[in-house]
Short mmCIF file of C-alpha atoms and ligand atoms in Angstrom, two decimals:
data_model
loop_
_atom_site.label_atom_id
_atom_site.label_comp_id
_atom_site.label_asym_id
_atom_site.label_seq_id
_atom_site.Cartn_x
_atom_site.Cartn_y
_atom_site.Cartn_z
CA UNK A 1 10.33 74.69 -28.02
CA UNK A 2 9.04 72.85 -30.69
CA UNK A 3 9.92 69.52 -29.50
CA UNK A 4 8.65 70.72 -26.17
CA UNK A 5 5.08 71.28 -27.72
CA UNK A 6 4.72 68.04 -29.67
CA UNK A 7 5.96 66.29 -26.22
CA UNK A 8 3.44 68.16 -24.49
CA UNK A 9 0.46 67.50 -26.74
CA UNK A 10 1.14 63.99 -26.24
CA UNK A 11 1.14 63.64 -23.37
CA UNK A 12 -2.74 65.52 -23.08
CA UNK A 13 -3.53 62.70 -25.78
CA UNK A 14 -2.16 60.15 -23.88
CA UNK A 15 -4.05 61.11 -20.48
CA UNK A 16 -7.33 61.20 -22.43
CA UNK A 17 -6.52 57.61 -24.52
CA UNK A 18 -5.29 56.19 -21.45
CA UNK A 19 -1.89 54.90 -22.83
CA UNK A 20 1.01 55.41 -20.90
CA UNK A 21 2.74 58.78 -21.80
CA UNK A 22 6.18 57.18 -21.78
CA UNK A 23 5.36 54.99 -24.73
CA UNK A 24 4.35 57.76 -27.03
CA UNK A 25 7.35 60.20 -25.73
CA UNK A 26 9.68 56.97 -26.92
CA UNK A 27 7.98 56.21 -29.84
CA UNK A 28 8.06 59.78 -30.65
CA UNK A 29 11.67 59.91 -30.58
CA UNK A 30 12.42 56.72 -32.08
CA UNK A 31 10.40 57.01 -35.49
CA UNK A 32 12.69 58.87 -37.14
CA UNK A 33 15.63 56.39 -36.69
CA UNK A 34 13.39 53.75 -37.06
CA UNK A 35 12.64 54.90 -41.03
CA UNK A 36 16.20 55.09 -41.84
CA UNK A 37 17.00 51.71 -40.04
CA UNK A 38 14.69 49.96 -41.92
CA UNK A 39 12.14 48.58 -39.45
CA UNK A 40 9.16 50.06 -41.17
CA UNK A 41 7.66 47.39 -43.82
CA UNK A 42 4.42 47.39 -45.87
CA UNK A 43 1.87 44.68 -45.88
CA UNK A 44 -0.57 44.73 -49.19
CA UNK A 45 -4.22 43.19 -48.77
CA UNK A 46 -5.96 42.92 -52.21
CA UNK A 47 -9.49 44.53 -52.98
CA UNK A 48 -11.89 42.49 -55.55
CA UNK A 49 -13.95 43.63 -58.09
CA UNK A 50 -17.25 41.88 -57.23
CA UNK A 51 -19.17 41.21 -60.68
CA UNK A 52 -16.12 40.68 -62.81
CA UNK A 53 -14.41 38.26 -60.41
CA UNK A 54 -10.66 39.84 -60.53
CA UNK A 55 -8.58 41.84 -58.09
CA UNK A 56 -9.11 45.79 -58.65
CA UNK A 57 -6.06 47.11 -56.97
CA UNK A 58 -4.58 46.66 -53.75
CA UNK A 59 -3.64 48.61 -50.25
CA UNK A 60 -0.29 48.94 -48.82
CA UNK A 61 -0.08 49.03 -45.05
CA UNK A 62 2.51 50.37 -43.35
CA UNK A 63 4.02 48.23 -39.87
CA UNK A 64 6.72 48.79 -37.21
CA UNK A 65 8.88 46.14 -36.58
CA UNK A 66 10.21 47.63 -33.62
CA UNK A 67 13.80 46.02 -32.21
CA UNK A 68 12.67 45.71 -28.62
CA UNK A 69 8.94 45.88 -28.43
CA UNK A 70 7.81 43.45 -31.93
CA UNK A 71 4.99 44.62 -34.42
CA UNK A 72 3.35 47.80 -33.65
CA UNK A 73 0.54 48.34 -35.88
CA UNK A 74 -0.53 52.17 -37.66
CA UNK A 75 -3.44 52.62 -35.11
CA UNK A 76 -0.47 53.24 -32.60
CA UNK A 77 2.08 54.78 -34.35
CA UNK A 78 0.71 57.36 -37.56
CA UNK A 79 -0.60 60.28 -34.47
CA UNK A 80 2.72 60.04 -33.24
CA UNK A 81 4.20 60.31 -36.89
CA UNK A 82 1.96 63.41 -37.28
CA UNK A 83 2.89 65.19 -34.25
CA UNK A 84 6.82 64.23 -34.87
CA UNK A 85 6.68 65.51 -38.01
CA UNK A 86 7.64 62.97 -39.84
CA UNK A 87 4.59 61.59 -41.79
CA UNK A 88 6.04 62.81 -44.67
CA UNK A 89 9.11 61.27 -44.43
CA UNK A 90 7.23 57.80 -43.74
CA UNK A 91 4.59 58.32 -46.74
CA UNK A 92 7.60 59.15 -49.24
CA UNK A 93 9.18 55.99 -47.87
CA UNK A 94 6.05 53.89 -48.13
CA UNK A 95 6.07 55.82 -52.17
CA UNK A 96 9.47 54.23 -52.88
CA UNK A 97 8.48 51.00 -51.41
CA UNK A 98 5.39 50.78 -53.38
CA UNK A 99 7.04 52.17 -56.36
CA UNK A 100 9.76 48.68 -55.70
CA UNK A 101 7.56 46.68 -55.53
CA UNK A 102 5.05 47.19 -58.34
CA UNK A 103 8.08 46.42 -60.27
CA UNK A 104 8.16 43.02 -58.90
CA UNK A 105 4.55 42.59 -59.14
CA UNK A 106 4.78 43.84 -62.64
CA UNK A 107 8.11 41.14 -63.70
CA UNK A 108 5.12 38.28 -62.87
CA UNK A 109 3.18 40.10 -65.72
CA UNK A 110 0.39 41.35 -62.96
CA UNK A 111 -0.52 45.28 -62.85
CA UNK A 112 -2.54 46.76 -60.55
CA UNK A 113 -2.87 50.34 -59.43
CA UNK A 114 -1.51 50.28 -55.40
CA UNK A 115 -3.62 52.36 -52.79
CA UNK A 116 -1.54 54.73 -50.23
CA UNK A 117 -3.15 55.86 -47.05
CA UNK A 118 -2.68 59.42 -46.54
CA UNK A 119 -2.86 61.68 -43.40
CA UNK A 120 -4.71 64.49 -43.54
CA UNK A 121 -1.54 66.48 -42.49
CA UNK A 122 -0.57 66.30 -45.72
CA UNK A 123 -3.40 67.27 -47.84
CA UNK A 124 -2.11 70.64 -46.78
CA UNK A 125 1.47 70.51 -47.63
CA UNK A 126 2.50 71.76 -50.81
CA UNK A 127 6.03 70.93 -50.41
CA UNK A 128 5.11 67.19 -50.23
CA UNK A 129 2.11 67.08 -52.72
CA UNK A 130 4.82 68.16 -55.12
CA UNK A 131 7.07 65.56 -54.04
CA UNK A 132 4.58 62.91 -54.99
CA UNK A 133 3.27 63.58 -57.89
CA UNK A 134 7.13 64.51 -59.38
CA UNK A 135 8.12 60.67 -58.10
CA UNK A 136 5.10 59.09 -59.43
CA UNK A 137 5.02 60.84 -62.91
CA UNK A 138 9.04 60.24 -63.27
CA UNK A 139 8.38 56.58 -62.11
CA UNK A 140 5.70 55.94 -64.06
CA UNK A 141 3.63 53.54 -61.14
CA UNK A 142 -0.04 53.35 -60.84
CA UNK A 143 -0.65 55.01 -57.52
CA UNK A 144 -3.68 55.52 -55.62
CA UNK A 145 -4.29 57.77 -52.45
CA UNK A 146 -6.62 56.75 -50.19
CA UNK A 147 -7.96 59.92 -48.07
CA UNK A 148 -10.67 60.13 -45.27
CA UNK A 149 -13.09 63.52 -45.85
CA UNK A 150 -12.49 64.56 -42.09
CA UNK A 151 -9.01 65.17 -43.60
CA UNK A 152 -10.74 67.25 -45.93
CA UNK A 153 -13.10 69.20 -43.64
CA UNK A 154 -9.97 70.71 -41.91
CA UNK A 155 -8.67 73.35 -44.81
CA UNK A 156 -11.22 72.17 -47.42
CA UNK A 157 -9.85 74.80 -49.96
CA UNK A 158 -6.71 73.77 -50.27
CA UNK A 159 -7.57 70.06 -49.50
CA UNK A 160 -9.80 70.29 -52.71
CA UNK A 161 -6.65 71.71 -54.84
CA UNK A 162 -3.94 69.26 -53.62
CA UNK A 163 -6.18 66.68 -54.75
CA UNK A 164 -7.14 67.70 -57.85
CA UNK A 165 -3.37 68.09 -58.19
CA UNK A 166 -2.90 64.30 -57.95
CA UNK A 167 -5.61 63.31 -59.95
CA UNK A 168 -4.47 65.66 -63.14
CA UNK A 169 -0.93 63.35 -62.79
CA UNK A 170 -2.94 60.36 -62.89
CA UNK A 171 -3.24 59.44 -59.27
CA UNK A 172 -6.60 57.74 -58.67
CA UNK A 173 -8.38 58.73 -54.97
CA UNK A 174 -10.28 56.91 -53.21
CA UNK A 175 -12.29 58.30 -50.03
CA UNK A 176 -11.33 55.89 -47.15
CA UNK A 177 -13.66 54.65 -43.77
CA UNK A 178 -16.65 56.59 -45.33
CA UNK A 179 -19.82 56.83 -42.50
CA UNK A 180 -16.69 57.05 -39.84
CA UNK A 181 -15.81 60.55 -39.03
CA UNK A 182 -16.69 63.96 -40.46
CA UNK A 183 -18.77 64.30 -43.36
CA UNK A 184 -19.90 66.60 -46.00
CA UNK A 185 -21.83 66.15 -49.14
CA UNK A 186 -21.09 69.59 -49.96
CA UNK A 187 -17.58 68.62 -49.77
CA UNK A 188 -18.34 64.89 -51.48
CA UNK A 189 -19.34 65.86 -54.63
CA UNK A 190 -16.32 68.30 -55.56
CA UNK A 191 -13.91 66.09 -54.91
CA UNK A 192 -11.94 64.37 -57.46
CA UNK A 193 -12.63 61.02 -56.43
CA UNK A 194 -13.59 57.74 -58.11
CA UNK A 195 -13.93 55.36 -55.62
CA UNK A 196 -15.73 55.35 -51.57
CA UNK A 197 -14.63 52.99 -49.52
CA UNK A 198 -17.37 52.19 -46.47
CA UNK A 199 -15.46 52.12 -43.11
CA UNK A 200 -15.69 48.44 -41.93
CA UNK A 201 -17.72 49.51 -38.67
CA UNK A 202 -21.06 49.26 -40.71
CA UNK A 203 -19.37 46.14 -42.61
CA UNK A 204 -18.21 44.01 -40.35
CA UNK A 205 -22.28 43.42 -38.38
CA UNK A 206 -23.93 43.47 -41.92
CA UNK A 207 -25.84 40.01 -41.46
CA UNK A 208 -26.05 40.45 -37.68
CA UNK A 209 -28.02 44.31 -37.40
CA UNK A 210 -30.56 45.55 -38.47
CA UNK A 211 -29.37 49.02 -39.31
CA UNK A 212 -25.93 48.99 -40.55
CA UNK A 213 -27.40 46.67 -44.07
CA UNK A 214 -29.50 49.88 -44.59
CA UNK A 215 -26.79 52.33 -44.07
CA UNK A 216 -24.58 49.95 -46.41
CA UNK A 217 -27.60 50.14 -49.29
CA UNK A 218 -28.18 54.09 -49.04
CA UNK A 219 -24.40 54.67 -48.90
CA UNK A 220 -24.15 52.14 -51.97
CA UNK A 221 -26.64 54.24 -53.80
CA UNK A 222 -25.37 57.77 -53.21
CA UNK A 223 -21.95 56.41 -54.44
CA UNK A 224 -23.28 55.45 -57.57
CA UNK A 225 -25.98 58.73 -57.70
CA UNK A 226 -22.44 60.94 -57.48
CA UNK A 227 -20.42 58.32 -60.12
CA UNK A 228 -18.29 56.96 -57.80
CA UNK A 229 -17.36 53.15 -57.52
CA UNK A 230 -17.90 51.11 -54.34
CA UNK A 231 -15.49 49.36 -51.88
CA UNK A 232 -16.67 47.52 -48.56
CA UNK A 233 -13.75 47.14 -46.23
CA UNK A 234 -14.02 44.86 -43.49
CA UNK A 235 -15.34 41.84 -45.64
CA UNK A 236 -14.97 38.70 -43.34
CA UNK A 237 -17.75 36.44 -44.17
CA UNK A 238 -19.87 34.63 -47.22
CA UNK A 239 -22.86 35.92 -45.48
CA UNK A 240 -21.86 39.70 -46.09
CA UNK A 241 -19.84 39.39 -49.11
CA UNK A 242 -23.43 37.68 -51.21
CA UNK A 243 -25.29 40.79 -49.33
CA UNK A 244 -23.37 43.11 -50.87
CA UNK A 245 -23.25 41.51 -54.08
CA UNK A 246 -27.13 41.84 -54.63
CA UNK A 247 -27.03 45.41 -52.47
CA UNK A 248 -24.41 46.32 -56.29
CA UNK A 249 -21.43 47.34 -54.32
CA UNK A 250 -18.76 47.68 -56.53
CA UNK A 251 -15.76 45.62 -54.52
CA UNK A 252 -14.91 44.47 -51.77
CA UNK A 253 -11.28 44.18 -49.07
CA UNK A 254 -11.07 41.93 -45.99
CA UNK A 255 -10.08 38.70 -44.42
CA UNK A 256 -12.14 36.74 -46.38
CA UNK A 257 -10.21 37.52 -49.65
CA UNK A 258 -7.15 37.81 -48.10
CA UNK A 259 -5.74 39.79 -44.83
CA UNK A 260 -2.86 42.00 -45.28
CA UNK A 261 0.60 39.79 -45.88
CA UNK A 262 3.88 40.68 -47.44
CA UNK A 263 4.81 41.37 -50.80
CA UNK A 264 5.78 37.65 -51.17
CA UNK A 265 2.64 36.60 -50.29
CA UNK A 266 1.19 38.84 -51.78
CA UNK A 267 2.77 38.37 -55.58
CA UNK A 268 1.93 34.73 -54.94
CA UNK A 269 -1.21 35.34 -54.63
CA UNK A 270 -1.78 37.41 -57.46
CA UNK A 271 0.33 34.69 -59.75
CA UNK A 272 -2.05 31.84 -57.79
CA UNK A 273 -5.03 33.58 -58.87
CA UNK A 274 -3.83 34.03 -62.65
CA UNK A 275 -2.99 30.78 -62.91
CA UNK A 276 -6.55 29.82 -62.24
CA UNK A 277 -9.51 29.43 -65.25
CA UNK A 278 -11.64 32.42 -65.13
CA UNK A 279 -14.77 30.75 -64.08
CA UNK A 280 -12.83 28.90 -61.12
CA UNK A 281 -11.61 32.26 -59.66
CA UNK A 282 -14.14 33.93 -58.34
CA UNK A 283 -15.22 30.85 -56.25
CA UNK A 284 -11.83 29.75 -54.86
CA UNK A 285 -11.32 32.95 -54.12
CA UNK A 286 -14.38 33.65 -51.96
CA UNK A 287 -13.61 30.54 -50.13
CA UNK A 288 -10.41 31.32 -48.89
P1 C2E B 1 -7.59 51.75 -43.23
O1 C2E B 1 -6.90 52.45 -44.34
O2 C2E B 1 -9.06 51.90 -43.14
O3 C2E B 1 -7.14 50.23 -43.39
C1 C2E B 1 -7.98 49.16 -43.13
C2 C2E B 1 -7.64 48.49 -41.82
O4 C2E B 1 -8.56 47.42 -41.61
C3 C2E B 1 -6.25 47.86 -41.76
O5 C2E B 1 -5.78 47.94 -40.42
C4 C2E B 1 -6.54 46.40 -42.13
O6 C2E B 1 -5.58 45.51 -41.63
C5 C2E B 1 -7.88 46.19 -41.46
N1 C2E B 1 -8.70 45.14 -42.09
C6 C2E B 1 -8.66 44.75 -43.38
N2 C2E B 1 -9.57 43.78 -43.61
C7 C2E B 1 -10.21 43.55 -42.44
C8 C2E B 1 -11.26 42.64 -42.05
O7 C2E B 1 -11.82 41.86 -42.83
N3 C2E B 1 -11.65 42.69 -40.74
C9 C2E B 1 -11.07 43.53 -39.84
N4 C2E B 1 -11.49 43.47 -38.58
N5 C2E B 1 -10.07 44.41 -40.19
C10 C2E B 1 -9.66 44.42 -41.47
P2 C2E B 1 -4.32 48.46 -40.11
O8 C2E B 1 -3.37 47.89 -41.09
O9 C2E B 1 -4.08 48.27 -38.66
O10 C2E B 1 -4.41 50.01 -40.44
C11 C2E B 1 -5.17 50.88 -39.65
C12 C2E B 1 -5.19 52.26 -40.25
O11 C2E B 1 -3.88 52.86 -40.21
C13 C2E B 1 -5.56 52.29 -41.72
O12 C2E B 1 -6.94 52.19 -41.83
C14 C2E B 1 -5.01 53.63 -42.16
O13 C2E B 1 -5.91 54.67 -41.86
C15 C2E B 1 -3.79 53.78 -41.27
N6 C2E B 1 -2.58 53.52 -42.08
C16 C2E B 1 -2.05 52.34 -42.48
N7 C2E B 1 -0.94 52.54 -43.22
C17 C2E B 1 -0.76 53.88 -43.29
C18 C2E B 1 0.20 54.73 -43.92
O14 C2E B 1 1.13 54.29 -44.61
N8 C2E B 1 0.04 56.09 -43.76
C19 C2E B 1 -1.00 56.62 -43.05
N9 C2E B 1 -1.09 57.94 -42.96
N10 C2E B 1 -1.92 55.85 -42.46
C20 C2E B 1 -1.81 54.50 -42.57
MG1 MG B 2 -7.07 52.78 -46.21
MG1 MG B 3 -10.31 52.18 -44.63
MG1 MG B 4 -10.73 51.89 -41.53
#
């Protein structure tokens, strides 16, 4: 009956997205297989820390490398992970992976904390909250969550405990597409999170609108008013990465650092950007 029910709410989703019900029904019973199999890999796209010129941290991404149909990116894939059930089982794979490869990252002397995206799902399972924080204290990686607050608005109670949870184990959080879906400064300022990340919708027209560099500046502010450090995503040009230099946002993620690429690309990167003199970095980085 179960399997019945999460067949059946996809197929309402799918009627109101427009995508064709068989795909999601597949997918649906594929993902599970698909984890063990190994055709789920993580992409990592740096974030910059604008006034001192060095990478911050860095997001993993998850991807499906599916046998018949190629890439399929999280935007198609994560609802149908939630309704299967198995978001947990992806997010403590995507752990381990991160866990691997901040090893590797850390044998070139680099250490960074690495950001995981988590469903809101989650925030209220206890069984899984413990699982993380067990694996990342016995591991002993830097781990970040990221988490968006309409996750939070759902069971705000228990939302609120899980992550204060994580953050007494050292996880850092970070609250993800800020300005993009429900929100609550009620909510804001109890959470136990260091870092707001503004969804790239208000990012990616910064020099072209007229509104969204005002909405950037307020949301810049508030973040700072409530302690929190700033992260634009969504950062494609000069143009709107100097804006939001003067506007004092803290740092900034997008294609014109670097767009998500594989952990070999990725720990070249971070060994390319060592190797350069700290004055040079900032501006061959920018110009990338
Ligand atoms: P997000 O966490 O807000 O991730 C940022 C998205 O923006 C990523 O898309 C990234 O590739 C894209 N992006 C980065 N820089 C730029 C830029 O300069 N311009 C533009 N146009 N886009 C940029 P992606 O990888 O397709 O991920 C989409 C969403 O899927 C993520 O949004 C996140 O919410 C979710 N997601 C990804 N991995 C996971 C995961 O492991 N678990 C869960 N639960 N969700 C995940
Ligand atoms: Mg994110
Ligand atoms: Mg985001
Ligand atoms: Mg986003």
């Amino acid at each position: 009956l179960d399997q019945a029910r999460t067949e059946a709410h996809a197929v309402i989703r799918d009627l109101s997205a427009g995508t064709p019900a068989f795909d999601r029904l597949t997918l649906t019973r594929e993902l599970p297989d698909a984890i063990v199999n190994g055709e789920m890999f993580l992409q990592y796209q740096p974030k910059v820390h604008v006034r001192r010129q060095q990478i911050a941290s860095a997001e993993a991404l998850v991807r499906w490398q599916h046998p018949t149909r190629g890439l399929i990116l999280p935007g198609d894939f994560i609802t149908v992970a939630e309704e299967a059930r198995e978001i947990s089982a992806l997010t403590l794979w995507t752990l381990e992976k991160v866990i691997a490869d901040q090893k590797l990252i850390a044998a070139d002397g680099n250490d960074l904390t690495i950001f995981i995206n988590i469903s809101g799902q989650l925030l209220a399972d206890v069984r899984f909250v413990k699982q993380m924080c067990t694996r990342v204290v016995e591991s002993g990686a830097r781990i970040g969550l990221e988490i968006t607050e309409t996750s939070v608005i759902r069971d705000p109670e228990s939302a609120i405990a899980n992550l204060q949870a994580f953050a007494d184990v050292g996880i850092a959080i970070a609250i993800d597409d800020y300005g993009a879906g429900l929100s609550s400064l009620a909510y804001l300022k109890q959470l136990p999170a260091r870092e707001l990340k503004i969804d790239k919708m208000f990012v990616l027209q910064l020099t072209s609108s007229n509104r969204d560099p005002l909405i950037v500046r307020s949301t810049i502010d508030l973040a700072h008013a409530l302690e929190m450090e700033v992260t634009a995503e969504g950062v494609e040009t000069q143009a709107a990465m100097a804006l939001l230099s003067v506007m004092g946002c803290d740092m900034v993620q997008g294609y014109l650092i670097s767009r998500p690429v594989s952990i070999e690309a990725f720990r070249q990167f971070l060994r390319d950007d060592k190797a350069r003199a700290p004055e040079e970095q900032s501006h061959a980085m920018f110009r990338r």
